[in-house]
mmCIF file of C-alpha atoms and ligand atoms in Angstrom:
data_model
loop_
_atom_site.group_PDB
_atom_site.id
_atom_site.type_symbol
_atom_site.label_atom_id
_atom_site.label_comp_id
_atom_site.label_asym_id
_atom_site.label_seq_id
_atom_site.Cartn_x
_atom_site.Cartn_y
_atom_site.Cartn_z
ATOM 1 C CA MET A 12 -20.040 -15.746 4.708
ATOM 2 C CA SER A 13 -18.093 -15.615 0.920
ATOM 3 C CA TYR A 14 -19.343 -16.189 -2.614
ATOM 4 C CA TYR A 15 -16.281 -17.824 -5.262
ATOM 5 C CA LYS A 16 -16.481 -16.445 -8.612
ATOM 6 C CA PRO A 17 -16.865 -19.205 -11.236
ATOM 7 C CA LYS A 18 -14.156 -21.412 -11.991
ATOM 8 C CA PHE A 19 -14.590 -20.862 -16.137
ATOM 9 C CA ARG A 20 -11.813 -18.922 -17.493
ATOM 10 C CA HIS A 21 -12.261 -17.561 -21.662
ATOM 11 C CA PRO A 22 -9.704 -19.253 -23.468
ATOM 12 C CA SER A 23 -8.315 -16.144 -25.247
ATOM 13 C CA LEU A 24 -7.775 -14.038 -21.734
ATOM 14 C CA PRO A 25 -4.214 -13.048 -21.915
ATOM 15 C CA GLU A 26 -1.483 -14.758 -20.038
ATOM 16 C CA ASN A 27 1.101 -12.832 -17.976
ATOM 17 C CA GLU A 28 5.200 -14.671 -18.313
ATOM 18 C CA LEU A 29 4.136 -17.274 -15.513
ATOM 19 C CA GLY A 30 1.108 -18.245 -17.198
ATOM 20 C CA TYR A 31 -1.466 -16.845 -15.324
ATOM 21 C CA THR A 32 -4.297 -14.876 -16.529
ATOM 22 C CA VAL A 33 -5.878 -11.672 -15.043
ATOM 23 C CA ALA A 34 -8.696 -13.768 -12.972
ATOM 24 C CA ASP A 35 -6.118 -15.805 -10.652
ATOM 25 C CA TYR A 36 -5.505 -13.355 -8.863
ATOM 26 C CA ASP A 37 -9.524 -12.527 -8.263
ATOM 27 C CA GLY A 38 -10.563 -12.898 -4.888
ATOM 28 C CA ALA A 39 -13.939 -13.810 -4.163
ATOM 29 C CA VAL A 40 -17.260 -12.056 -4.641
ATOM 30 C CA SER A 41 -17.195 -8.432 -2.914
ATOM 31 C CA THR A 42 -20.215 -7.448 -0.369
ATOM 32 C CA LEU A 43 -19.300 -4.250 -0.972
ATOM 33 C CA CYS A 44 -21.868 -1.649 -0.918
ATOM 34 C CA ALA A 45 -21.895 -1.442 -5.327
ATOM 35 C CA GLY A 46 -19.824 1.756 -6.252
ATOM 36 C CA CYS A 47 -17.824 1.462 -2.849
ATOM 37 C CA GLY A 48 -13.994 3.218 -4.234
ATOM 38 C CA HIS A 49 -12.836 0.134 -2.114
ATOM 39 C CA ASP A 50 -13.705 -2.550 -4.928
ATOM 40 C CA SER A 51 -11.857 -0.242 -8.051
ATOM 41 C CA ILE A 52 -8.798 -0.660 -5.415
ATOM 42 C CA SER A 53 -9.049 -4.262 -5.343
ATOM 43 C CA ALA A 54 -9.266 -4.224 -8.800
ATOM 44 C CA ALA A 55 -6.509 -1.891 -9.072
ATOM 45 C CA ILE A 56 -4.229 -4.847 -6.989
ATOM 46 C CA ARG A 57 -5.347 -7.707 -8.698
ATOM 47 C CA ASN A 58 -4.309 -5.929 -12.157
ATOM 48 C CA ALA A 59 -1.085 -4.769 -10.522
ATOM 49 C CA CYS A 60 -0.241 -7.991 -9.514
ATOM 50 C CA PHE A 61 -1.280 -9.829 -12.479
ATOM 51 C CA LEU A 62 0.731 -7.361 -14.750
ATOM 52 C CA SER A 63 3.968 -7.792 -12.367
ATOM 53 C CA ALA A 64 3.572 -10.962 -12.505
ATOM 54 C CA ILE A 65 4.237 -12.163 -8.504
ATOM 55 C CA PRO A 66 3.143 -15.316 -8.280
ATOM 56 C CA PRO A 67 -0.025 -15.354 -6.559
ATOM 57 C CA HIS A 68 1.308 -17.723 -3.495
ATOM 58 C CA ARG A 69 4.873 -15.526 -2.482
ATOM 59 C CA ILE A 70 1.864 -12.414 -0.849
ATOM 60 C CA ALA A 71 0.280 -12.164 2.084
ATOM 61 C CA LYS A 72 -2.486 -10.199 2.233
ATOM 62 C CA LEU A 73 -2.748 -8.643 5.798
ATOM 63 C CA SER A 74 -5.602 -6.186 7.333
ATOM 64 C CA GLY A 75 -7.519 -4.523 10.155
ATOM 65 C CA ILE A 76 -11.241 -3.704 11.112
ATOM 66 C CA GLY A 77 -13.772 -1.916 8.804
ATOM 67 C CA CYS A 78 -15.153 -2.264 4.863
ATOM 68 C CA SER A 79 -11.780 -1.471 3.800
ATOM 69 C CA SER A 80 -9.888 -4.158 6.019
ATOM 70 C CA LYS A 81 -12.545 -6.790 4.424
ATOM 71 C CA THR A 82 -11.458 -6.193 0.737
ATOM 72 C CA PRO A 83 -8.459 -8.943 0.664
ATOM 73 C CA THR A 84 -11.072 -11.419 0.493
ATOM 74 C CA TYR A 85 -12.280 -10.090 -3.082
ATOM 75 C CA PHE A 86 -8.742 -10.317 -4.348
ATOM 76 C CA LEU A 87 -5.674 -12.942 -4.083
ATOM 77 C CA GLY A 88 -7.835 -15.582 -3.541
ATOM 78 C CA ARG A 89 -4.899 -17.676 -3.985
ATOM 79 C CA SER A 90 -2.621 -15.235 -1.467
ATOM 80 C CA HIS A 91 -2.209 -15.489 2.363
ATOM 81 C CA GLY A 92 -4.322 -14.044 4.652
ATOM 82 C CA PHE A 93 -4.292 -12.361 7.787
ATOM 83 C CA ASN A 94 -7.508 -10.411 8.861
ATOM 84 C CA SER A 95 -6.656 -8.958 12.611
ATOM 85 C CA VAL A 96 -8.274 -6.932 14.919
ATOM 86 C CA HIS A 97 -8.738 -3.210 14.329
ATOM 87 C CA GLY A 98 -5.538 -0.948 14.150
ATOM 88 C CA ARG A 99 -3.621 -4.165 15.079
ATOM 89 C CA MET A 100 -2.324 -5.141 11.279
ATOM 90 C CA PRO A 101 0.885 -3.829 11.996
ATOM 91 C CA SER A 102 2.374 -5.781 15.077
ATOM 92 C CA VAL A 103 1.030 -8.790 12.845
ATOM 93 C CA ALA A 104 3.027 -7.549 9.891
ATOM 94 C CA THR A 105 6.049 -6.936 11.423
ATOM 95 C CA GLY A 106 6.537 -10.226 13.146
ATOM 96 C CA ALA A 107 5.283 -12.129 10.475
ATOM 97 C CA SER A 108 7.330 -9.938 8.154
ATOM 98 C CA VAL A 109 10.635 -10.981 10.452
ATOM 99 C CA ALA A 110 9.677 -14.559 10.682
ATOM 100 C CA ASN A 111 9.427 -14.978 6.717
ATOM 101 C CA ARG A 112 11.529 -12.425 4.031
ATOM 102 C CA ASP A 113 10.134 -14.871 1.304
ATOM 103 C CA LEU A 114 7.014 -13.338 1.796
ATOM 104 C CA ILE A 115 5.769 -9.601 -0.067
ATOM 105 C CA TYR A 116 3.351 -7.911 2.442
ATOM 106 C CA LEU A 117 0.408 -5.886 1.317
ATOM 107 C CA GLY A 118 -1.174 -4.073 4.572
ATOM 108 C CA ILE A 119 -5.145 -2.916 3.826
ATOM 109 C CA SER A 120 -5.942 -0.703 6.253
ATOM 110 C CA GLY A 121 -8.933 2.328 6.216
ATOM 111 C CA ASP A 122 -8.606 5.521 7.636
ATOM 112 C CA GLY A 123 -10.252 4.327 11.337
ATOM 113 C CA ASP A 124 -8.059 1.518 11.396
ATOM 114 C CA THR A 125 -4.897 3.662 10.720
ATOM 115 C CA ALA A 126 -5.599 6.973 12.019
ATOM 116 C CA SER A 127 -7.364 6.218 15.350
ATOM 117 C CA ILE A 128 -7.219 3.132 16.744
ATOM 118 C CA GLY A 129 -4.308 1.740 14.887
ATOM 119 C CA MET A 130 -2.183 4.599 15.120
ATOM 120 C CA GLY A 131 -0.090 3.737 17.820
ATOM 121 C CA GLN A 132 0.919 1.196 16.056
ATOM 122 C CA PHE A 133 1.773 2.454 12.199
ATOM 123 C CA VAL A 134 3.769 5.221 13.283
ATOM 124 C CA HIS A 135 6.184 2.279 14.478
ATOM 125 C CA LEU A 136 5.568 0.399 10.918
ATOM 126 C CA ILE A 137 7.451 3.347 9.330
ATOM 127 C CA ARG A 138 10.012 4.348 12.314
ATOM 128 C CA ARG A 139 11.019 0.053 11.815
ATOM 129 C CA ASN A 140 11.026 0.473 8.032
ATOM 130 C CA VAL A 141 8.892 -2.770 7.985
ATOM 131 C CA ASN A 142 9.412 -4.017 4.270
ATOM 132 C CA MET A 143 5.788 -3.887 3.463
ATOM 133 C CA THR A 144 3.347 -2.289 1.450
ATOM 134 C CA TYR A 145 0.636 -0.283 3.286
ATOM 135 C CA ILE A 146 -2.531 0.718 1.400
ATOM 136 C CA VAL A 147 -5.033 3.342 3.326
ATOM 137 C CA ALA A 148 -8.465 3.364 1.702
ATOM 138 C CA ASN A 149 -9.153 6.709 3.343
ATOM 139 C CA ASN A 150 -13.098 7.488 2.618
ATOM 140 C CA GLY A 151 -12.722 10.143 5.522
ATOM 141 C CA CYS A 152 -15.302 7.848 7.792
ATOM 142 C CA TYR A 153 -16.028 4.836 9.514
ATOM 143 C CA GLY A 154 -17.742 3.113 7.060
ATOM 144 C CA LEU A 155 -18.300 -0.169 8.335
ATOM 145 C CA THR A 156 -20.016 1.026 11.745
ATOM 146 C CA LYS A 157 -22.476 3.554 9.655
ATOM 147 C CA GLY A 158 -20.049 6.442 8.430
ATOM 148 C CA GLN A 159 -18.606 8.395 11.672
ATOM 149 C CA ASP A 160 -16.324 10.973 10.847
ATOM 150 C CA SER A 161 -12.791 9.961 11.164
ATOM 151 C CA ALA A 162 -9.396 11.606 12.136
ATOM 152 C CA THR A 163 -9.244 12.196 8.447
ATOM 153 C CA ALA A 164 -12.218 13.876 7.642
ATOM 154 C CA ASP A 165 -11.455 17.387 6.951
ATOM 155 C CA LEU A 166 -11.980 20.434 8.483
ATOM 156 C CA GLY A 167 -16.023 21.547 7.177
ATOM 157 C CA SER A 168 -16.761 18.267 4.911
ATOM 158 C CA VAL A 169 -20.433 17.309 5.716
ATOM 159 C CA GLY A 170 -21.182 13.965 6.803
ATOM 160 C CA LYS A 171 -24.406 12.518 5.305
ATOM 161 C CA SER A 172 -26.497 13.389 8.223
ATOM 162 C CA GLY A 173 -25.692 17.243 7.372
ATOM 163 C CA VAL A 174 -23.075 17.569 10.500
ATOM 164 C CA LYS A 175 -19.852 19.705 9.752
ATOM 165 C CA ASN A 176 -16.424 18.296 10.952
ATOM 166 C CA GLN A 177 -15.544 20.830 13.270
ATOM 167 C CA PHE A 178 -11.705 19.429 13.380
ATOM 168 C CA ASP A 179 -8.714 19.630 11.094
ATOM 169 C CA GLY A 180 -7.823 16.097 9.069
ATOM 170 C CA ILE A 181 -4.777 14.132 9.629
ATOM 171 C CA ASP A 182 -2.827 14.298 7.165
ATOM 172 C CA LEU A 183 -1.623 10.445 7.017
ATOM 173 C CA ALA A 184 0.940 11.274 3.258
ATOM 174 C CA SER A 185 2.285 14.008 5.590
ATOM 175 C CA LEU A 186 2.724 11.996 8.333
ATOM 176 C CA ALA A 187 4.678 9.936 6.506
ATOM 177 C CA VAL A 188 6.915 11.660 4.490
ATOM 178 C CA LEU A 189 7.240 13.413 8.243
ATOM 179 C CA GLN A 190 7.995 10.397 10.350
ATOM 180 C CA GLY A 191 10.841 8.472 7.796
ATOM 181 C CA ALA A 192 8.993 6.320 5.379
ATOM 182 C CA SER A 193 10.830 5.080 2.371
ATOM 183 C CA PHE A 194 8.522 5.669 0.067
ATOM 184 C CA VAL A 195 4.953 7.553 0.040
ATOM 185 C CA ALA A 196 1.923 8.032 -2.711
ATOM 186 C CA ARG A 197 -1.209 9.276 -2.609
ATOM 187 C CA SER A 198 -3.705 8.295 -5.196
ATOM 188 C CA PHE A 199 -7.573 8.158 -6.096
ATOM 189 C CA SER A 200 -9.759 4.309 -6.252
ATOM 190 C CA GLY A 201 -11.125 6.021 -9.571
ATOM 191 C CA ASP A 202 -7.473 6.558 -11.263
ATOM 192 C CA LYS A 203 -6.363 3.285 -12.629
ATOM 193 C CA GLU A 204 -3.828 4.554 -14.540
ATOM 194 C CA GLN A 205 -2.470 5.862 -11.634
ATOM 195 C CA LEU A 206 -3.448 3.927 -8.671
ATOM 196 C CA GLU A 207 -2.018 0.209 -10.711
ATOM 197 C CA PRO A 208 1.978 1.368 -11.326
ATOM 198 C CA LEU A 209 1.719 3.514 -8.117
ATOM 199 C CA ILE A 210 0.772 -0.164 -6.293
ATOM 200 C CA ARG A 211 3.507 -1.887 -9.113
ATOM 201 C CA ALA A 212 6.274 0.253 -8.293
ATOM 202 C CA ALA A 213 5.277 -0.550 -3.856
ATOM 203 C CA MET A 214 5.429 -3.831 -3.898
ATOM 204 C CA ALA A 215 8.944 -3.750 -6.213
ATOM 205 C CA HIS A 216 10.248 -0.979 -3.048
ATOM 206 C CA LYS A 217 12.365 -2.022 -0.475
ATOM 207 C CA GLY A 218 11.315 -1.078 2.918
ATOM 208 C CA PHE A 219 7.816 0.777 3.888
ATOM 209 C CA ALA A 220 5.812 1.909 1.455
ATOM 210 C CA PHE A 221 2.612 3.599 1.591
ATOM 211 C CA ILE A 222 -0.390 4.335 -0.106
ATOM 212 C CA ASP A 223 -2.977 6.833 0.883
ATOM 213 C CA VAL A 224 -6.462 6.060 -1.582
ATOM 214 C CA VAL A 225 -8.994 8.606 -1.386
ATOM 215 C CA SER A 226 -11.655 6.204 -1.992
ATOM 216 C CA PRO A 227 -14.913 7.500 -1.796
ATOM 217 C CA CYS A 228 -17.979 5.734 0.582
ATOM 218 C CA VAL A 229 -20.885 5.746 -1.566
ATOM 219 C CA THR A 230 -23.268 5.200 1.525
ATOM 220 C CA PHE A 231 -22.282 8.183 4.293
ATOM 221 C CA ALA A 232 -20.108 10.000 2.622
ATOM 222 C CA ASN A 233 -20.628 10.849 -1.409
ATOM 223 C CA ASN A 234 -23.320 13.866 -0.700
ATOM 224 C CA VAL A 235 -22.810 17.415 -1.452
ATOM 225 C CA GLY A 236 -20.059 19.170 1.461
ATOM 226 C CA SER A 237 -18.298 15.540 1.777
ATOM 227 C CA THR A 238 -14.449 16.631 0.462
ATOM 228 C CA LYS A 239 -14.296 12.971 -0.068
ATOM 229 C CA SER A 240 -16.915 12.468 -2.599
ATOM 230 C CA TYR A 241 -16.409 11.051 -5.812
ATOM 231 C CA ALA A 242 -17.280 14.976 -7.335
ATOM 232 C CA ALA A 243 -15.596 16.746 -4.835
ATOM 233 C CA THR A 244 -12.316 14.640 -5.286
ATOM 234 C CA ARG A 245 -12.543 14.772 -9.543
ATOM 235 C CA ASP A 246 -12.735 18.139 -9.104
ATOM 236 C CA ASN A 247 -9.930 18.639 -6.717
ATOM 237 C CA LEU A 248 -7.335 16.435 -8.379
ATOM 238 C CA GLU A 249 -3.991 17.447 -9.071
ATOM 239 C CA VAL A 250 -2.141 14.093 -10.691
ATOM 240 C CA MET A 251 1.402 13.367 -11.430
ATOM 241 C CA PRO A 252 0.853 10.605 -13.970
ATOM 242 C CA LEU A 253 3.802 8.092 -13.946
ATOM 243 C CA ASP A 254 4.341 4.665 -15.273
ATOM 244 C CA PHE A 255 6.248 1.694 -13.579
ATOM 245 C CA VAL A 256 8.582 -0.819 -15.857
ATOM 246 C CA PRO A 257 9.503 -3.584 -14.519
ATOM 247 C CA MET A 258 13.587 -4.133 -15.001
ATOM 248 C CA ARG A 259 13.236 -7.713 -17.279
ATOM 249 C CA GLU A 260 11.490 -5.393 -19.607
ATOM 250 C CA GLU A 261 14.079 -2.889 -21.935
ATOM 251 C CA ILE A 262 13.215 0.369 -20.965
ATOM 252 C CA ARG A 263 15.809 2.603 -23.252
ATOM 253 C CA THR A 264 13.030 3.352 -26.150
ATOM 254 C CA GLN A 265 9.751 3.060 -24.025
ATOM 255 C CA TYR A 266 10.068 6.871 -23.053
ATOM 256 C CA LYS A 267 11.153 10.278 -24.431
ATOM 257 C CA GLU A 268 13.763 12.585 -22.212
ATOM 258 C CA GLY A 269 12.152 15.633 -20.911
ATOM 259 C CA SER A 270 9.014 16.114 -18.671
ATOM 260 C CA SER A 271 9.338 12.532 -16.646
ATOM 261 C CA GLN A 272 11.433 12.241 -13.920
ATOM 262 C CA ALA A 273 12.986 8.689 -13.342
ATOM 263 C CA VAL A 274 13.679 7.234 -10.070
ATOM 264 C CA THR A 275 15.241 3.439 -10.131
ATOM 265 C CA LEU A 276 13.824 1.009 -7.454
ATOM 266 C CA HIS A 277 15.978 -1.005 -5.608
ATOM 267 C CA ASP A 278 15.524 -4.141 -7.704
ATOM 268 C CA GLY A 279 16.350 -2.086 -10.795
ATOM 269 C CA SER A 280 13.001 -1.234 -12.189
ATOM 270 C CA ILE A 281 11.698 2.215 -12.431
ATOM 271 C CA ILE A 282 9.296 4.350 -11.689
ATOM 272 C CA HIS A 283 8.168 7.673 -14.216
ATOM 273 C CA LEU A 284 6.611 10.828 -13.204
ATOM 274 C CA HIS A 285 5.174 12.733 -15.993
ATOM 275 C CA LYS A 286 4.351 16.185 -15.814
ATOM 276 C CA ALA A 287 5.426 17.095 -12.136
ATOM 277 C CA SER A 288 5.598 19.864 -11.068
ATOM 278 C CA LYS A 289 8.894 22.186 -12.540
ATOM 279 C CA ASP A 290 10.316 21.884 -8.806
ATOM 280 C CA TYR A 291 9.173 18.675 -7.773
ATOM 281 C CA LYS A 292 11.741 16.422 -6.820
ATOM 282 C CA ALA A 293 10.505 12.709 -5.331
ATOM 283 C CA ASP A 294 13.902 12.106 -3.637
ATOM 284 C CA SER A 295 13.366 15.292 -1.418
ATOM 285 C CA ARG A 296 11.062 15.065 1.953
ATOM 286 C CA GLU A 297 11.412 19.202 1.765
ATOM 287 C CA SER A 298 9.531 19.288 -1.536
ATOM 288 C CA ALA A 299 6.999 16.171 -0.798
ATOM 289 C CA LEU A 300 6.188 18.492 2.509
ATOM 290 C CA ILE A 301 5.981 21.892 0.901
ATOM 291 C CA ALA A 302 4.169 20.374 -2.328
ATOM 292 C CA LEU A 303 1.786 18.949 0.107
ATOM 293 C CA GLN A 304 1.225 21.432 2.551
ATOM 294 C CA SER A 305 0.222 24.105 -0.321
ATOM 295 C CA ALA A 306 -1.932 21.671 -2.408
ATOM 296 C CA ASN A 307 -3.786 21.417 1.432
ATOM 297 C CA GLU A 308 -4.000 25.390 2.031
ATOM 298 C CA THR A 309 -5.543 25.346 -1.836
ATOM 299 C CA GLY A 310 -7.864 22.540 -0.797
ATOM 300 C CA LYS A 311 -6.262 20.306 -3.691
ATOM 301 C CA VAL A 312 -5.950 16.786 -3.495
ATOM 302 C CA LEU A 313 -2.172 16.252 -4.935
ATOM 303 C CA THR A 314 -1.627 12.600 -6.362
ATOM 304 C CA GLY A 315 1.274 10.495 -7.486
ATOM 305 C CA LEU A 316 4.677 9.769 -6.246
ATOM 306 C CA LEU A 317 5.524 12.236 -3.562
ATOM 307 C CA TYR A 318 8.440 10.654 -2.019
ATOM 308 C CA ILE A 319 11.044 7.903 -2.561
ATOM 309 C CA ASP A 320 14.207 7.218 -0.737
ATOM 310 C CA PRO A 321 15.941 4.392 -3.352
ATOM 311 C CA ASN A 322 18.444 3.586 -1.313
ATOM 312 C CA SER A 323 16.293 2.474 1.772
ATOM 313 C CA GLN A 324 17.451 -0.398 3.830
ATOM 314 C CA ASP A 325 14.054 -2.714 5.355
ATOM 315 C CA LEU A 326 14.082 -3.624 9.039
ATOM 316 C CA ASN A 327 15.340 -7.670 8.004
ATOM 317 C CA HIS A 328 18.528 -5.525 6.752
ATOM 318 C CA THR A 329 18.587 -3.341 10.061
ATOM 319 C CA LEU A 330 18.563 -6.017 12.440
ATOM 320 C CA GLU A 331 20.635 -8.532 10.511
ATOM 321 C CA LEU A 332 18.861 -11.352 10.091
ATOM 322 C CA ALA A 333 19.282 -14.565 8.643
ATOM 323 C CA PRO A 334 18.893 -14.480 5.052
ATOM 324 C CA LYS A 335 15.923 -17.234 5.039
ATOM 325 C CA PRO A 336 12.805 -17.542 6.555
ATOM 326 C CA LEU A 337 13.206 -18.919 10.242
ATOM 327 C CA ASN A 338 11.049 -22.004 9.784
ATOM 328 C CA SER A 339 13.180 -23.329 6.963
ATOM 329 C CA LEU A 340 16.614 -23.048 9.449
ATOM 330 C CA GLY A 341 17.995 -26.350 10.036
ATOM 331 C CA LYS A 342 19.841 -27.469 13.271
ATOM 332 C CA ASP A 343 23.389 -26.290 12.210
ATOM 333 C CA GLU A 344 22.369 -22.804 11.461
ATOM 334 C CA LEU A 345 20.260 -22.735 14.752
ATOM 335 C CA CYS A 346 22.840 -24.491 16.795
ATOM 336 C CA PRO A 347 25.838 -22.117 17.334
ATOM 337 C CA GLY A 348 27.686 -25.299 18.678
ATOM 338 C CA SER A 349 29.175 -24.978 22.679
ATOM 339 C CA ARG A 350 31.871 -22.991 22.380
ATOM 340 C CA VAL A 351 29.595 -19.856 21.050
ATOM 341 C CA LEU A 352 27.389 -20.851 23.577
ATOM 342 C CA ASN A 353 29.790 -21.158 26.475
ATOM 343 C CA SER A 354 31.781 -18.042 25.420
ATOM 344 C CA ILE A 355 28.004 -16.193 25.475
ATOM 345 C CA ASN A 356 27.769 -18.192 29.055
ATOM 346 C CA GLU A 357 30.959 -16.445 30.102
ATOM 347 C CA GLY A 358 30.462 -13.171 29.146
ATOM 348 C CA LEU A 359 26.830 -13.037 31.050
ATOM 349 C CA ARG A 360 28.200 -14.321 34.683
HETATM 350 C C1 LIG B 539 -12.079 -3.006 19.370
HETATM 351 C C2 LIG B 539 -12.816 -2.243 18.043
HETATM 352 N N1 LIG B 539 -12.804 -0.785 18.574
HETATM 353 C C3 LIG B 539 -14.174 -0.186 17.903
HETATM 354 C C4 LIG B 539 -14.644 -0.985 16.596
HETATM 355 C C5 LIG B 539 -15.585 -0.980 16.164
HETATM 356 N N2 LIG B 539 -15.670 -0.382 14.497
HETATM 357 C C6 LIG B 539 -15.515 -1.325 13.648
HETATM 358 S S1 LIG B 539 -14.430 -1.120 12.069
HETATM 359 C C7 LIG B 539 -15.070 0.850 12.579
HETATM 360 C C8 LIG B 539 -14.000 1.438 11.549
HETATM 361 C C9 LIG B 539 -14.011 1.290 10.812
HETATM 362 O O1 LIG B 539 -13.129 2.673 10.004
HETATM 363 P P1 LIG B 539 -12.154 2.426 8.904
HETATM 364 O O2 LIG B 539 -11.108 2.109 8.585
HETATM 365 O O3 LIG B 539 -12.186 3.514 7.756
HETATM 366 O O4 LIG B 539 -12.974 1.441 7.561
HETATM 367 P P2 LIG B 539 -14.354 1.587 6.525
HETATM 368 O O5 LIG B 539 -15.203 0.743 6.762
HETATM 369 O O6 LIG B 539 -14.335 3.451 6.411
HETATM 370 O O7 LIG B 539 -13.303 1.282 5.397
HETATM 371 C C10 LIG B 539 -14.567 0.479 14.140
HETATM 372 C C11 LIG B 539 -14.731 2.150 15.123
HETATM 373 C C12 LIG B 539 -13.749 -2.588 16.159
HETATM 374 N N3 LIG B 539 -14.410 -3.400 15.360
HETATM 375 N N4 LIG B 539 -12.952 -3.313 17.387
HETATM 376 S S1 LIG B 540 -20.351 1.428 4.043
HETATM 377 FE FE1 LIG B 540 -19.187 2.590 2.702
HETATM 378 S S2 LIG B 540 -17.073 1.838 2.974
HETATM 379 FE FE2 LIG B 540 -18.760 0.460 3.657
HETATM 380 S S3 LIG B 540 -18.977 -0.787 1.547
HETATM 381 FE FE3 LIG B 540 -20.696 0.444 1.959
HETATM 382 S S4 LIG B 540 -19.673 2.276 0.552
HETATM 383 FE FE4 LIG B 540 -17.845 0.690 0.964
HETATM 384 MG MG1 LIG B 541 -13.070 4.799 6.358
#
């Protein structure tokens, strides 16, 4: 059951360049536990889409199963949505993006949904460079089924029942870099200053953009000893602050040279990394893997834009697919004519 927010809008709410207020990017009232990190991610997505002035009807939200996968109901109520089977969102996303390249695909998943049952599908999204943003709301547990350790729970992390996890966690950000993802970032649900520009940049990126967001489960993994609690994450956070500048804004006078690294995306928008460590190069897989590994070894959570390939080409380009959505192709575009058909038939004899 979903509860909808009142339609009343304060008349002085600011509008974006499409004339929408942030409330036009709202969804239904959340039914998650009060304080759940996933709700902060929903708010960041709503704000990012408002700030980037993306028409809500151009976005398709996709998810699997879990508390995290329920969240698309709680933002972008005017967008398309598909709540798939547990761990199977990647195949739905691949099919949809191939059939209709005009939509902007936004996948929301959990650490259980991605790193366990969905792992087999997840890596193929990366391999194919499907044009979408994929966010994992990572709480190190299966929140929806009462807090069992997930495959991203850190070694030694203590669950609510007091039991220590005996296995090394899968680091989804390292995996994505290693597997060839063209955009990899990590953030914390409680850091909207970092998360919002990352989401905006991911949605402007051409190809697969992955964001691993540490998102504490207040009910089952916020206890002392949990490494994905609010307290533990705040204590161990290494933050690379950043800004996203859409291509339509004047950028030349806004940022000082020096402490920031600018990465230009395919559409001309720019993402600025600030105060990244002096050797950090966001366009180097090697730097990203070394930085992630050394942060992991010291128990730190490295956040920010970890890797980007600004020249990434997505699946539609690789497969040389039609430039229009398949359902808008007419008979003339679909039927190559009898001469071409005959030559194809000849080639098969
Ligand atoms: C095929 C299948 N297997 C198992 C389940 C039970 N189940 C529902 S949600 C879930 C895990 C959710 O964990 P995660 O993706 O991390 O989401 P969270 O609730 O933590 O946000 C599981 C195992 C299911 N719904 N379908
Ligand atoms: S059980 Fe955990 S993940 Fe699920 S809504 Fe509650 S706090 Fe969030
Ligand atoms: Mg989870």
